[in-house]
Short mmCIF file of C-alpha atoms in Angstrom, two decimals:
data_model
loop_
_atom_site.label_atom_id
_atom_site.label_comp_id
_atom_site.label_asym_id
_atom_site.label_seq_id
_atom_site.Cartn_x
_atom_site.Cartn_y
_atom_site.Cartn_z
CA UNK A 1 102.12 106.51 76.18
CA UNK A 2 98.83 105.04 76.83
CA UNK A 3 96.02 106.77 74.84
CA UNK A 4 91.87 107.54 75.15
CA UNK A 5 89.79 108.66 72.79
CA UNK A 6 86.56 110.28 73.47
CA UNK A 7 83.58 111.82 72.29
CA UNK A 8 83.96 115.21 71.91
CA UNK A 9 81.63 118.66 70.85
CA UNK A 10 82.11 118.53 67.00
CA UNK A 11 84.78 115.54 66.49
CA UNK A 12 86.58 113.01 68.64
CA UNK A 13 89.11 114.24 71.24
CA UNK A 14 92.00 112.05 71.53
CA UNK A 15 94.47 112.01 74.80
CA UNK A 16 97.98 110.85 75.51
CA UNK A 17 99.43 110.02 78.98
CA UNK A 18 102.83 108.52 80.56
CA UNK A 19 100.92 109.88 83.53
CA UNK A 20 103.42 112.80 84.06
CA UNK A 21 102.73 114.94 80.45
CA UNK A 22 99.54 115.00 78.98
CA UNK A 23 98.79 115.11 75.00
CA UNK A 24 95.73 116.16 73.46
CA UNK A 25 94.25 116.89 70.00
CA UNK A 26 90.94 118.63 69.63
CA UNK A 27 88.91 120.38 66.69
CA UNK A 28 89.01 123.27 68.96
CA UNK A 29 92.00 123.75 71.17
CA UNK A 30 94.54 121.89 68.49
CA UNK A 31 97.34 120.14 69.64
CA UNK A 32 98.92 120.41 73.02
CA UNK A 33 101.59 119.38 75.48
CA UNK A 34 100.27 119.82 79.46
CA UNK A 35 103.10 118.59 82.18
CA UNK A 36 100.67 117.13 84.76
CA UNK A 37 103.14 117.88 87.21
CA UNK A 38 101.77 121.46 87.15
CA UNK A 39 98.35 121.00 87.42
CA UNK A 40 96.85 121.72 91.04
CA UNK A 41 93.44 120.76 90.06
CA UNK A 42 90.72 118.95 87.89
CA UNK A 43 87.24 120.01 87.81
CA UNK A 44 84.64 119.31 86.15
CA UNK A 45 81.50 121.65 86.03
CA UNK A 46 78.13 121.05 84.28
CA UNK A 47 77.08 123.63 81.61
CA UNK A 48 73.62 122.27 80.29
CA UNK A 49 71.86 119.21 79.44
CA UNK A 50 74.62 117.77 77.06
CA UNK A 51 77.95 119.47 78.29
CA UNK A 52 79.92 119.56 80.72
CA UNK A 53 83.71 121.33 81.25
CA UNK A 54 86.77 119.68 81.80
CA UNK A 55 89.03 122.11 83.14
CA UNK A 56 93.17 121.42 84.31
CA UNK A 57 94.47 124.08 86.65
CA UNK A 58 98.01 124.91 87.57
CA UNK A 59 99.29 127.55 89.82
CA UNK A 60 98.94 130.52 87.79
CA UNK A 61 96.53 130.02 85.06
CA UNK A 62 94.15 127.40 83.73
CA UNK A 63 96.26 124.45 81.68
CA UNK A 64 93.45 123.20 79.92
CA UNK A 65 89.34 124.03 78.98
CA UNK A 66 87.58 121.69 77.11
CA UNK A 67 83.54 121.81 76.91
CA UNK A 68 82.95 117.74 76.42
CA UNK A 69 79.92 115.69 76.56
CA UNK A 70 78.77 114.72 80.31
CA UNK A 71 79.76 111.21 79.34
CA UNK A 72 83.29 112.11 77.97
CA UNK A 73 83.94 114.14 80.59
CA UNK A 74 83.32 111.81 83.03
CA UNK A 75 85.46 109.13 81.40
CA UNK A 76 88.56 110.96 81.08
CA UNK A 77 88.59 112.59 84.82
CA UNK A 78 88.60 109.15 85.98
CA UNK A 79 90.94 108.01 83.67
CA UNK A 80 93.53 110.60 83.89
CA UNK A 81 93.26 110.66 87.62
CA UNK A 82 94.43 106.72 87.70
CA UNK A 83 97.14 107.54 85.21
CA UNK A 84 98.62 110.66 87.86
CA UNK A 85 98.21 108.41 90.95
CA UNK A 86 100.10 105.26 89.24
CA UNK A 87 103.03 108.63 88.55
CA UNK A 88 102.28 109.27 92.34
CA UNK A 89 101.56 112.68 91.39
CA UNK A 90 99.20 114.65 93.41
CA UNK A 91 97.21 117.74 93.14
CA UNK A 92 97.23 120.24 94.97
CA UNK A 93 93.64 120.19 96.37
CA UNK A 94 93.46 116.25 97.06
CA UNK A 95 97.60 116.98 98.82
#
């Protein structure tokens, strides 16, 4: 599994990918396991001056909500979008 770690609100947030399940560890939402195949979308949406949310949808509910420096944020939407697209998984709002 290829890994990032970034910047997060009170600690670093670290990430885990084979591109088709997703591993993170935060301060704030622990440890989890996120199949990527279930995700229909990745947003992310500016909250103030410093933040931003990163936020993983799937078809029923929301997989993932991290609030994330604008920076951090930035880095791992682009970098867990590569890792999906080398999987040649899609979501649903780019299908």
């Amino acid at each position: 599994m290829e890994q990032l770690k970034v910047q997060g609100v009170s600690s670093f947030t670290k990430f885990a990918t084979n591109g088709k399940m997703l591993k993170l560890k935060d301060a704030h939402a622990g440890e989890q396991r996120i199949s990527l195949q279930d995700a229909t979308d990745i947003q992310v949406t500016l909250l103030d001056e410093d933040h931003s949310r990163f936020t993983i949808f799937g078809h029923a509910h929301t997989l993932v909500e991290l609030i994330l420096p604008h920076n951090s944020c930035e880095v791992l939407y682009a970098w867990l979008l590569h890792k999906m697209k080398r999987q040649k998984i899609k979501l649903a709002s780019n299908a």
